Coordinates of C-alpha atoms and ligand atoms in Angstrom, one line a residue:
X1 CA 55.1 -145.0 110.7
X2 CA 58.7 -144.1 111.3
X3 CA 61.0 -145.9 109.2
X4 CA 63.2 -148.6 110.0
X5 CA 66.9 -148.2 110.8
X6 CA 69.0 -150.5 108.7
X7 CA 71.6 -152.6 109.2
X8 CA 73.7 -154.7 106.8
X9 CA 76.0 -157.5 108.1
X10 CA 77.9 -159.8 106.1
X11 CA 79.8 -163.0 107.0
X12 CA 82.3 -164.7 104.2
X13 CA 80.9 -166.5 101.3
X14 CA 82.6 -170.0 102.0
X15 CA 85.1 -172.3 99.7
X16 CA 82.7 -174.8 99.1
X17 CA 84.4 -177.5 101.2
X18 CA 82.8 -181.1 102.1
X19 CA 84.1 -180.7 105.2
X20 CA 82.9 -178.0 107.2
X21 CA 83.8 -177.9 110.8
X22 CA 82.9 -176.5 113.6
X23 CA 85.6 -173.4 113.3
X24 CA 83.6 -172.8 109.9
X25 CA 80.9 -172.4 111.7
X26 CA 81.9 -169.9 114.4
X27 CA 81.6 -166.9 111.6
X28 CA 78.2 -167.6 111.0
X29 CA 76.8 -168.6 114.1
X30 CA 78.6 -165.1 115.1
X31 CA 77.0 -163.0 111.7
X32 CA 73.5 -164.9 112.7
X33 CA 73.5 -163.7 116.6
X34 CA 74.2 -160.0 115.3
X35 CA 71.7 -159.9 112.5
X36 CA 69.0 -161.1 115.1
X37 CA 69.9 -159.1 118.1
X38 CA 69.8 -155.9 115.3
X39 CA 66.0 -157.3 114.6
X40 CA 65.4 -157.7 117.6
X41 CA 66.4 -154.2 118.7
X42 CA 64.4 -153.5 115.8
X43 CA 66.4 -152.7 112.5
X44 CA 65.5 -153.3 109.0
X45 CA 68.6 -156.1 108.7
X46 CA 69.9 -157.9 105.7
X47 CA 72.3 -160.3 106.5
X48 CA 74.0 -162.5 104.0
X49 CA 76.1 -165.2 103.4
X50 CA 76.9 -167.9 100.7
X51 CA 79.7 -169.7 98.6
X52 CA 82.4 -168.4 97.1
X53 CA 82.6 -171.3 94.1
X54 CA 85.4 -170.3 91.5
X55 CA 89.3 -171.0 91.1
X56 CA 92.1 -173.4 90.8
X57 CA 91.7 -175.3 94.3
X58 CA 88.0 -175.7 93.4
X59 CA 88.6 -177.0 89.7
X60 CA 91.8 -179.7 90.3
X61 CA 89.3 -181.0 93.4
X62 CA 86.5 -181.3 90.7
X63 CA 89.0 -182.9 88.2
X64 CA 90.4 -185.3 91.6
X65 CA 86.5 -186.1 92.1
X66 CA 85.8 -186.9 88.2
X67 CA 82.9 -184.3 87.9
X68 CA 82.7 -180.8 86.2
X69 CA 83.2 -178.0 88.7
X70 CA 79.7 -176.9 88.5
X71 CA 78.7 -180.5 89.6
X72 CA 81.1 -180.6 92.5
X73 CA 80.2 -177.0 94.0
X74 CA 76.4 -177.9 93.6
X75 CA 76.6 -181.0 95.5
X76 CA 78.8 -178.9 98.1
X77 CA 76.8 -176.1 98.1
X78 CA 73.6 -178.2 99.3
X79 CA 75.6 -179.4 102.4
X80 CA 76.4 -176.2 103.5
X81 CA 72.5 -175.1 103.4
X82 CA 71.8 -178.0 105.1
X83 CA 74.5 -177.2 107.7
X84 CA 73.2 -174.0 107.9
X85 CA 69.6 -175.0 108.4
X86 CA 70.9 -177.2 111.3
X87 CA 72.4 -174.8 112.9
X88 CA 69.4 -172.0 112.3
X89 CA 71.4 -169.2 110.5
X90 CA 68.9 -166.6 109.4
X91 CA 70.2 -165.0 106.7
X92 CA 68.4 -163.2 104.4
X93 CA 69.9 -164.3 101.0
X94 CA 72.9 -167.1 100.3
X95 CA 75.0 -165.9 97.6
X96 CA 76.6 -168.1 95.3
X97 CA 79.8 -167.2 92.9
X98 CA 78.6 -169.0 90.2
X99 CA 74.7 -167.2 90.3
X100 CA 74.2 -165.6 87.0
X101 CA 73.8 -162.4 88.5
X102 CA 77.0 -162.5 90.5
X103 CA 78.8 -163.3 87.3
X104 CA 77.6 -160.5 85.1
X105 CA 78.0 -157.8 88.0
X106 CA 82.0 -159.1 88.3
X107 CA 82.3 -158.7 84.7
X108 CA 80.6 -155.3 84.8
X109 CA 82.9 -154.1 88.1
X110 CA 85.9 -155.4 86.0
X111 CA 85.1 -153.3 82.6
X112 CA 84.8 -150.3 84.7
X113 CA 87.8 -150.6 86.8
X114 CA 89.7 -151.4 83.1
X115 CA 87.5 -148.2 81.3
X116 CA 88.5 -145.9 84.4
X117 CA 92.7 -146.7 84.3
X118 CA 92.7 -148.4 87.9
X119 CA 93.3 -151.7 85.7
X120 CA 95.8 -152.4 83.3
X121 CA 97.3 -155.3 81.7
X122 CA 100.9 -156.5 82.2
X123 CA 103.0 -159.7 83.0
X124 CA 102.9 -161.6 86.3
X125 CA 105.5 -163.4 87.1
X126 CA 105.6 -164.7 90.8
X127 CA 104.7 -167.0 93.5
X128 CA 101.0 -167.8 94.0
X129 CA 99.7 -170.1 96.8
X130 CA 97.0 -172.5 95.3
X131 CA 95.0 -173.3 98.2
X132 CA 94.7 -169.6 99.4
X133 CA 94.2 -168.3 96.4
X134 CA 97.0 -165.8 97.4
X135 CA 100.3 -164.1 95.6
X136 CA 103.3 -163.1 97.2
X137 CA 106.6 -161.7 96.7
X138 CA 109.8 -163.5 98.0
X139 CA 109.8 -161.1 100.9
X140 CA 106.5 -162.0 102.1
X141 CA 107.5 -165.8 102.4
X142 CA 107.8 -167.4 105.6
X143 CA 110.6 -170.2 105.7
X144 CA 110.1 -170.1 101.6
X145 CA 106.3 -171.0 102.4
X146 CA 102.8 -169.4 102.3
X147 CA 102.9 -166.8 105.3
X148 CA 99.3 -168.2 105.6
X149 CA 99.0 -171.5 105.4
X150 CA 102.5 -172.7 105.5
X151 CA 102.0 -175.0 102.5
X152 CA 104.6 -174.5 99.0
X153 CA 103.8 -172.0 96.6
X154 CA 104.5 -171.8 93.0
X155 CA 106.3 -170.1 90.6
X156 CA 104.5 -168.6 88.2
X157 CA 104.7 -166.5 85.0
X158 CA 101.4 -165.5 83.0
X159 CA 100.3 -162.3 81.0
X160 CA 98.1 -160.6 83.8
X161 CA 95.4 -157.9 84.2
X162 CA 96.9 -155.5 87.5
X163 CA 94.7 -153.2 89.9
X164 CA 96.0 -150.4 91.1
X165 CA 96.3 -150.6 95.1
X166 CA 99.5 -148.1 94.9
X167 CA 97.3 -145.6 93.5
X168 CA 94.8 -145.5 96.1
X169 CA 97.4 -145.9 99.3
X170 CA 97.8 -142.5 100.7
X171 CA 93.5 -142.6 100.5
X172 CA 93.5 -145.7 102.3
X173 CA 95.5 -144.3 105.0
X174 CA 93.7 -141.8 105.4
X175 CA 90.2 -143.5 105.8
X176 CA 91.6 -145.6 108.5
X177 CA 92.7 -142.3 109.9
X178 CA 89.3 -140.3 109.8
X179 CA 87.5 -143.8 110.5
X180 CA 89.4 -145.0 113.7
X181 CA 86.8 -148.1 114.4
X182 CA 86.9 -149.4 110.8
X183 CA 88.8 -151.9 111.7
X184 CA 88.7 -153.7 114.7
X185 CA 89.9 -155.1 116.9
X186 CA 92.9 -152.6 116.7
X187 CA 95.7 -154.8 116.7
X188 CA 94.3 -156.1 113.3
X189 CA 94.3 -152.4 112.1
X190 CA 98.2 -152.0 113.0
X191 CA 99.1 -154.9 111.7
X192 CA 97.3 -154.0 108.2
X193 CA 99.4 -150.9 108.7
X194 CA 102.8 -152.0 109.6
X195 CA 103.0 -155.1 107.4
X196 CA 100.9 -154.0 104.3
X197 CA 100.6 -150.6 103.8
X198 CA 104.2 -149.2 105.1
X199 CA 106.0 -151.7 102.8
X200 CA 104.2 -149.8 100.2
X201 CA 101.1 -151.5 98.3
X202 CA 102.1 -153.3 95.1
X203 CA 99.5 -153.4 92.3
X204 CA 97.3 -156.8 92.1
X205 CA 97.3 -159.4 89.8
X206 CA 93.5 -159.6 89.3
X207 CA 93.2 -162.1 86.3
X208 CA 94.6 -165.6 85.6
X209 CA 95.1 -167.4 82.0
X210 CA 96.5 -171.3 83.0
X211 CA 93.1 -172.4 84.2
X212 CA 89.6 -171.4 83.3
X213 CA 86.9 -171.9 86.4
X214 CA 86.3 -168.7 87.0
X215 CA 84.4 -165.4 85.7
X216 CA 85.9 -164.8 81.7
X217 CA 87.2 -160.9 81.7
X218 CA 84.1 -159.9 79.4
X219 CA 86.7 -158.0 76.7
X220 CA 89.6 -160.7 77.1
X221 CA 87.9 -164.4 77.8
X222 CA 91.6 -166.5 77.9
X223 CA 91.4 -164.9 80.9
X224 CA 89.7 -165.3 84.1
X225 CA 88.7 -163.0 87.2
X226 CA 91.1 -163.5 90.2
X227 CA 89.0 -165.4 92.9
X228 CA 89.4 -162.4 95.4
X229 CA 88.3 -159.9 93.5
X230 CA 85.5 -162.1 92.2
X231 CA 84.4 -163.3 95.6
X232 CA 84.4 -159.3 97.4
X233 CA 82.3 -158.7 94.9
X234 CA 79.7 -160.5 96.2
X235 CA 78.5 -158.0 98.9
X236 CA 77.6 -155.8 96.5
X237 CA 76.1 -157.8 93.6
X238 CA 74.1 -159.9 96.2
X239 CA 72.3 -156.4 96.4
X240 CA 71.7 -155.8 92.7
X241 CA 74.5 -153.7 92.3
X242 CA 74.6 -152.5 88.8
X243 CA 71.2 -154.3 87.9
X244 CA 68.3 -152.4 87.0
X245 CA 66.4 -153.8 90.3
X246 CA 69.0 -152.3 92.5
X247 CA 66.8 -151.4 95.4
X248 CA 68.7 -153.4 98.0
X249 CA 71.6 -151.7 97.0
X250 CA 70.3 -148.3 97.4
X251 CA 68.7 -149.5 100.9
X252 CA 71.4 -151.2 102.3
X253 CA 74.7 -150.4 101.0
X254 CA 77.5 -149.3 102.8
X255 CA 77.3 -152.3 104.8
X256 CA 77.3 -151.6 108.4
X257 CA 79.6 -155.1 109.1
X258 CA 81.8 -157.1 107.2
X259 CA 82.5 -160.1 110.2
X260 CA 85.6 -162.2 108.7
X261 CA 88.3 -164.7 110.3
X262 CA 91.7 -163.0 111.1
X263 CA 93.4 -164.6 108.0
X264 CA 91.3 -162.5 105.3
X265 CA 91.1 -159.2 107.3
X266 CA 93.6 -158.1 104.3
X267 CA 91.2 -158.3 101.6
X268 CA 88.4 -156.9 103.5
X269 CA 90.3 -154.0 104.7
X270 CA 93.2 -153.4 101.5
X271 CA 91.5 -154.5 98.8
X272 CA 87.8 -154.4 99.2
X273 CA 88.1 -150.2 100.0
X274 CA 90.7 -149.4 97.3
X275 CA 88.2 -151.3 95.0
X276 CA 85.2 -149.4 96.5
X277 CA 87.1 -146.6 96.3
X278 CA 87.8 -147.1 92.7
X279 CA 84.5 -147.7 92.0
X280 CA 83.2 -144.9 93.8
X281 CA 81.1 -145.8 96.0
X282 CA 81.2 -145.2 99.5
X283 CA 83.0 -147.7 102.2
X284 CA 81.8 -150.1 104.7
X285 CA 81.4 -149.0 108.0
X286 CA 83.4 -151.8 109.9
X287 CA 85.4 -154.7 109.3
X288 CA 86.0 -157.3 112.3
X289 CA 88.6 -159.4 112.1
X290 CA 87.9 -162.5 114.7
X291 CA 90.4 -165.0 116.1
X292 CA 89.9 -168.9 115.4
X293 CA 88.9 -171.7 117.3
X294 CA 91.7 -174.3 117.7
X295 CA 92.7 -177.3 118.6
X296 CA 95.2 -178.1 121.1
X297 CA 96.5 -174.6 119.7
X298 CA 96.3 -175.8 116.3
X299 CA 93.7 -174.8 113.1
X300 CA 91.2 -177.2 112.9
X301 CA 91.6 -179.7 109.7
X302 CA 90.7 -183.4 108.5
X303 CA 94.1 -183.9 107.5
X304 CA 95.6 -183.4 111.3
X305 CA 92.3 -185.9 112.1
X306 CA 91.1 -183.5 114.8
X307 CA 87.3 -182.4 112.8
X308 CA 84.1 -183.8 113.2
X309 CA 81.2 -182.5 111.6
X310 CA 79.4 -180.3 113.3
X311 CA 76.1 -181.8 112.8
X312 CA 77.2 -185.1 115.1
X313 CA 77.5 -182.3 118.1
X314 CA 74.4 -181.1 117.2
X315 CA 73.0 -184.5 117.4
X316 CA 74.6 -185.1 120.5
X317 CA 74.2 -182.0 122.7
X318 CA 71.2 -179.7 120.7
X319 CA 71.8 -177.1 118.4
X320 CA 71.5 -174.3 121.2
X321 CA 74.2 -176.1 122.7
X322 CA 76.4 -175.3 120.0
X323 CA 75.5 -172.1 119.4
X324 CA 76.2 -171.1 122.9
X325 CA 79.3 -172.9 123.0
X326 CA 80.7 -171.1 120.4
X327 CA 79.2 -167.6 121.3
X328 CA 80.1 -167.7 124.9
X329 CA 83.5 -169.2 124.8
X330 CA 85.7 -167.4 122.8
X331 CA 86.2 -163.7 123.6
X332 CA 85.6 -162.2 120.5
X333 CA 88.4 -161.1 118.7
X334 CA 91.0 -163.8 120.2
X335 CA 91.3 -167.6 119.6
X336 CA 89.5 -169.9 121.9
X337 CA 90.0 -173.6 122.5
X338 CA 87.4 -176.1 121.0
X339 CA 87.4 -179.4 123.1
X340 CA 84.5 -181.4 123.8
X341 CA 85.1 -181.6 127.2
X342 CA 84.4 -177.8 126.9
X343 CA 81.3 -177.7 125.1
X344 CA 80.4 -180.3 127.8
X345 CA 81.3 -177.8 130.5
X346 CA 79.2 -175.1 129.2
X347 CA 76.1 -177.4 128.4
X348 CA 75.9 -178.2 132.3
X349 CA 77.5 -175.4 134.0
X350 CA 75.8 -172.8 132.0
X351 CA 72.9 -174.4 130.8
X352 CA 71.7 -177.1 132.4
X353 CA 72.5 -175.6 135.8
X354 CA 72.0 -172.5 135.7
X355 CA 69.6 -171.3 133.1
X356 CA 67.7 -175.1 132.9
X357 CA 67.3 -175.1 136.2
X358 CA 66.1 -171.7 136.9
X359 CA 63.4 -172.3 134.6
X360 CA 62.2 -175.7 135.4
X361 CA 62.6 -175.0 139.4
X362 CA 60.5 -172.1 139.1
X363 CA 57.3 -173.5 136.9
X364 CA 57.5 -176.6 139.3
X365 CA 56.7 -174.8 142.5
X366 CA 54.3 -172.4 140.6
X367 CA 52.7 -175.4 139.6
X368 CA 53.1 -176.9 143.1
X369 CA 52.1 -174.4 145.2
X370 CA 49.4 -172.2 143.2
X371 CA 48.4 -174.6 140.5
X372 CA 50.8 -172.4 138.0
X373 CA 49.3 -168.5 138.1
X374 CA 51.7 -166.4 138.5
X375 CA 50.4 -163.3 140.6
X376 CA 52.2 -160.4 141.7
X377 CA 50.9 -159.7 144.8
X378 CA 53.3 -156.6 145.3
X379 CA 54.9 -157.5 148.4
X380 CA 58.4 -156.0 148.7
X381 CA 61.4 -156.4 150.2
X382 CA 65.2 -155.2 149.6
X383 CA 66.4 -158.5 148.2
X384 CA 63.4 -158.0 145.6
X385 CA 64.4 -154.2 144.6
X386 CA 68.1 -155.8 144.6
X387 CA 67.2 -158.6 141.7
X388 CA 64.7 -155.7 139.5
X389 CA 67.5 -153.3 139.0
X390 CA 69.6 -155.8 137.9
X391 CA 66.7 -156.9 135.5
X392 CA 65.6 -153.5 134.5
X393 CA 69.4 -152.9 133.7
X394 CA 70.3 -155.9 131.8
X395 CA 68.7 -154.4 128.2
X396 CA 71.4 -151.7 128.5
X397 CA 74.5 -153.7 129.6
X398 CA 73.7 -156.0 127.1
X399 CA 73.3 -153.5 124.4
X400 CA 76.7 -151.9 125.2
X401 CA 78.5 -155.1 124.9
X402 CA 76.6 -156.2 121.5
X403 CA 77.9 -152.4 120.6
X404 CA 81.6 -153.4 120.8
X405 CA 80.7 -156.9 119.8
X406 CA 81.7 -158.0 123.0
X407 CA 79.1 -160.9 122.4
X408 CA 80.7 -163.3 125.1
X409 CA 80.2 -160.5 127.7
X410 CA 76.7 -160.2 126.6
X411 CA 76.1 -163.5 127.1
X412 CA 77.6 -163.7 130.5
X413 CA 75.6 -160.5 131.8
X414 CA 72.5 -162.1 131.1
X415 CA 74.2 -165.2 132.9
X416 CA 74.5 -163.2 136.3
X417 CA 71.1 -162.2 136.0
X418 CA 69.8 -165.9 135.8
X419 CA 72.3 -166.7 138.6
X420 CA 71.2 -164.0 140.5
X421 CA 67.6 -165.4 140.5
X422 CA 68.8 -169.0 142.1
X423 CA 70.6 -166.7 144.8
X424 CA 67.4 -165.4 145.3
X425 CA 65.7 -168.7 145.5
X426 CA 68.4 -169.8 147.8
X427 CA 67.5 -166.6 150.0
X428 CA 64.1 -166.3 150.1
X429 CA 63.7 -170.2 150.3
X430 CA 60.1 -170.5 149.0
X431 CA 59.6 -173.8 150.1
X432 CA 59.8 -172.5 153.7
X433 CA 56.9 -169.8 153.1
X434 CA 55.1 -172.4 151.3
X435 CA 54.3 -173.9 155.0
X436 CA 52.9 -170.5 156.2
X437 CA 49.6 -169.6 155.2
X438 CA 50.4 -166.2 156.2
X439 CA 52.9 -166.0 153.7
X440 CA 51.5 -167.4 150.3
X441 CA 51.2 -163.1 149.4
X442 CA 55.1 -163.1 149.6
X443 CA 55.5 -166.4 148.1
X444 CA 53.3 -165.6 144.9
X445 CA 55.3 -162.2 144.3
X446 CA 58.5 -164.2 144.8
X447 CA 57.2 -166.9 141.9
X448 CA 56.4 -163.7 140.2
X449 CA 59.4 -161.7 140.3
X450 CA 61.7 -165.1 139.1
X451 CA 58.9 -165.5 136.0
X452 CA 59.2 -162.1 134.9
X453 CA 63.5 -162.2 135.2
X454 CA 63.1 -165.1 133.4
X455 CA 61.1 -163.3 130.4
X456 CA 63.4 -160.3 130.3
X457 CA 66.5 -162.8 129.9
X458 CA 64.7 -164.7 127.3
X459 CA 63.8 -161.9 124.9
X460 CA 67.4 -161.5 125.1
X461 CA 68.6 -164.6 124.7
X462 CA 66.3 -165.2 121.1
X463 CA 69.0 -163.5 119.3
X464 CA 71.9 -165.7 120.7
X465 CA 69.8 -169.4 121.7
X466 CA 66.2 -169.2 119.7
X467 CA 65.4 -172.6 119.9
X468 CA 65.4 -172.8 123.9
X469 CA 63.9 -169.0 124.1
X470 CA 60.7 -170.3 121.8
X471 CA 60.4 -172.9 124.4
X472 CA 61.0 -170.5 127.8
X473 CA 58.5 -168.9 126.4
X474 CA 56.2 -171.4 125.4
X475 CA 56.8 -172.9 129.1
X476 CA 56.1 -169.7 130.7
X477 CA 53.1 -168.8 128.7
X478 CA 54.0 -165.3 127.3
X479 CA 53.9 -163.5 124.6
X480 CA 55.4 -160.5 125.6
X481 CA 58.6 -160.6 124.2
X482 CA 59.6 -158.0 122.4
X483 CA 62.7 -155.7 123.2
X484 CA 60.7 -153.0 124.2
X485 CA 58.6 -155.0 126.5
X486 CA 61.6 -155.3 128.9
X487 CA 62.8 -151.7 129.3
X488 CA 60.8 -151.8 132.8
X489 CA 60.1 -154.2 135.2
X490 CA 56.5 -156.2 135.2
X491 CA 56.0 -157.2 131.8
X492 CA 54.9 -160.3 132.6
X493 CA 50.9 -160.9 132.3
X494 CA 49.9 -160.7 136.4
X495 CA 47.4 -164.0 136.5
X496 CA 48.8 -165.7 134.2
X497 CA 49.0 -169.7 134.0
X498 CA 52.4 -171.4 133.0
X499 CA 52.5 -174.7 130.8
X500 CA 54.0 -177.8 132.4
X501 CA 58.0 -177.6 132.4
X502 CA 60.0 -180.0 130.4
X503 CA 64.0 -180.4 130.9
X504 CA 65.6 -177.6 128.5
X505 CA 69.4 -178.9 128.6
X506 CA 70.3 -182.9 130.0
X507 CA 73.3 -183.0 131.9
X508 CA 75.7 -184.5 129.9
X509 CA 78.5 -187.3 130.7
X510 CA 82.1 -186.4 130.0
X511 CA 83.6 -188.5 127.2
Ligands
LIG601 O1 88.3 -167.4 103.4 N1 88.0 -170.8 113.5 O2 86.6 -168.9 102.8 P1 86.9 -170.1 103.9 C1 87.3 -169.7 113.2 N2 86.2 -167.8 100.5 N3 87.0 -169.3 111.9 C2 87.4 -170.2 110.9 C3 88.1 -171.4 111.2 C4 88.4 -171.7 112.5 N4 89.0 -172.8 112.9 N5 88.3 -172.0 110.0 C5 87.8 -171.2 109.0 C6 87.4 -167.8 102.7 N6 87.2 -170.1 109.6 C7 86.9 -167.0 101.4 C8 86.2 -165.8 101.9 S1 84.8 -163.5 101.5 C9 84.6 -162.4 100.3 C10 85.7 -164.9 100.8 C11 86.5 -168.9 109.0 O3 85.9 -171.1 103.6 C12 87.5 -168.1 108.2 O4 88.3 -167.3 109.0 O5 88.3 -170.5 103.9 C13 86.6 -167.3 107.3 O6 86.2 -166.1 107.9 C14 85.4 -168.3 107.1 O7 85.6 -169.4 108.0 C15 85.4 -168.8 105.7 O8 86.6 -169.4 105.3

């Protein structure tokens, strides 16, 4: 049997944070569509995610909360699973910070980093924003403020183990030269460029002595691991890097996508290589950056009093509805609005009315008019040739866009196609040849052709909506539904009955 092409995508390993929101869920819901559009087109994927557990923010919230760290990330950690289950991420392993394994491996990257020269120890004294986890230099500061965040940073003077980024510069350049899609979109890329890598790259301050919830430097144990270089860490430990059971490593690594919010594109693309690099070992393939989903052009946060969690939408409009919401919405790379006006919009316009109604419109008259078997009875006509090339193209469109990552556009090809197929309703009016005996042969292939459209859009749609595809499918009676099943027309079992429709999406009431 021929083997399996892999494909390794990674999504951030969260802060845990008791209030995750519906932005926090855009990377994941993003990393999950990939990983299962990749299985679907069948590759060997791995896709993980998880919680990045250690450093100062995370240990004064513990001390706020009266609990040990460990207590308060545990706690946290379950509500993210659970979010996660809610929303039906399928990744293939959830990686915490604090899993024994994770530790050891950081400790191991550290010593060999420190044995090979490309660490040494010196004196940091600078300004370091606690919530981000961040350093900066006066120069870096916006308005005297975290570039980032905008909050106050703080002096600070501390004996410090450095990495050495300026070592590796001219390197970095040059991958980013000979690898022109690493990063993308490309305006990311410049501005790594321009704002980072120009300037010159200043060595990192990778260890910190005035708190202690983090990995101990195995050699030096005043001192802990800085959380970044702790938490990148992670995509290669979660594989067994360094263990003696490294298989997953050897399978999987270089990852094929590192998916991450705009914001921490500088680790992923800076520091992550140069410590590859360092390391020797070989590079990831890509690195997306994506935009954020905001508010009345704001980040989302508790403290502005604009989150909810995501599990009440959920509740309220089904977890598909999410999903699609947040895959569809927001070209990927840019920021999109979240409203709930909007995910209201796309429930009904997309679907409720287009892809809800399609479905239940056309198992009611098969049901109505031929007791639900669905024959093609091969009558043709130009509208019908019209509607299968658009079909028998969709696996190729849709492929090109999940290519660029274009997963919006992806979404709104298959869209046309469904739209399409109420046009075609609308045109051949079946309910008019239903009164014709003479025409129940054209009226059967018509049921037929909007079946098998439906089941070509579906197998596509499992990787983005899986919930309402497992019921399509269910409704339609098939199991053909696999990717190569819908490279031509006529997949769909000639004879077969359909089950009884139910409603897939309510039309919902604006608030
Ligand atoms: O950055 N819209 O964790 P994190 C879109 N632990 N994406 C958003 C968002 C929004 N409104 N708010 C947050 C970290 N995100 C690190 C990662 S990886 C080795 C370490 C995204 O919990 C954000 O951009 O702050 C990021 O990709 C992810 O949520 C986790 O953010």
């Amino acid at each position: 049997m021929k083997e399996k092409k892999k494909f390794y995508v990674t999504t951030p390993i969260y802060y845990p944070s008791a209030n995750f929101h519906i932005g926090h869920c855009y990377t994941t819901i993003i990393g999950d569509a990939i990983a299962r559009y990749k299985r679907l087109c069948g590759y060997d994927v791995f896709y993980l995610t998880g919680t990045d557990e250690h450093g100062q923010k995370i240990q004064k919230k513990a001390e706020e909360a009266g609990v040990s760290p460990q207590e308060y990330v545990d706690k946290i950690v379950a509500n993210a699973k659970d979010l996660w289950k809610t929303l039906n991420i399928s990744y293939d392993k959830f990686i915490r910070t604090t899993d024994s394994e994770h530790v050891l491996c950081v400790q191991k990257i550290f010593k060999k980093l420190y044995d090979n020269g490309d660490i040494y120890k010196g004196v940091y004294k600078g300004l370091y924003c606690t919530p981000c986890e961040s350093f900066w230099t006066e120069t870096q500061l916006v308005d005297g403020k975290c570039p980032d965040c905008g909050r106050e940073v703080s002096e600070v003077s501390e004996e410090a183990y450095f990495f050495k980024l300026s070592k590796y510069q001219d390197r970095l350049m040059k991958y980013y030269e000979d690898n022109p899609t690493f990063i993308e979109p490309q305006s990311r890329k410049n501005e790594m460029i321009n704002n980072f890598i120009k300037p010159g790259l200043e060595d990192l301050c990778v260890s910190r002595t005035s708190f202690n919830w983090g990995i101990p430097v195995s050699f030096d144990d005043k001192h802990v691991v800085y959380v970044w270089l702790d938490a990148l860490s992670n995509y290669i430990s979660a594989l067994g890097y360094l263990t003696e059971n490294d298989d997953l490593f050897k399978k999987y690594w270089p990852c094929d996508l590192h998916i991450v919010g705009k914001e921490i594109v500088r680790f992923h693309t800076i520091v992550w290589p140069i410590m590859l690099m360092a390391l020797d070992l070989p590079l990831p393939k890509k690195v997306f950056g994506h935009g954020w989903l905001v508010i009345n052009g704001g980040k989302i946060s508790k403290s502005i009093g604009n989150y909810k969690d995501p599990r009440n939408y959920v509740d309220t409009y089904g977890v598909d509805a999410v999903r699609y919401f947040v895959l569809r919405e927001v070209p990927f790379g840019s920021d999109g609005s979240f409203s709930e006006d909007a995910l209201i919009n796309r429930t009904n316009g997309d679907l409720a009315n287009i892809l809800g109604n399609l479905v239940n419109r056309t198992i009611g008259m098969a049901n109505k008019y031929f007791d639900g078997i669905i024959e093609d009875k091969k009558t043709s006509e130009d509208l019908d040739n019209k509607l299968k090339v658009e079909a028998i193209e969709l696996k190729d469109k849709v492929d090109k866009y999940m290519e660029k990552l274009e997963i919006s556009k992806a979404l709104e090809v298959i869209f046309d196609l469904l739209r399409s197929c109420n046009k075609y309703i609308d045109d051949t009016m079946p309910w008019i040849l239903a009164k014709d005996e003479n025409k129940k042969d054209r009226l059967s292939t018509v049921l037929y052709n909007l079946m098998e459209c439906i089941r070509i859009a579906t197998v596509l749609l499992q990787a983005f909506i899986p919930d309402t595809a497992s019921k399509i499918f269910y409704q339609i009676n098939t199991n053909i539904i696999s990717y190569d099943s819908i490279s031509s027309f006529g997949g769909y079992e000639s004879g077969n009955k359909v089950n009884k429709s139910e409603v897939l999406f309510q039309r919902v009431e604006y608030k």
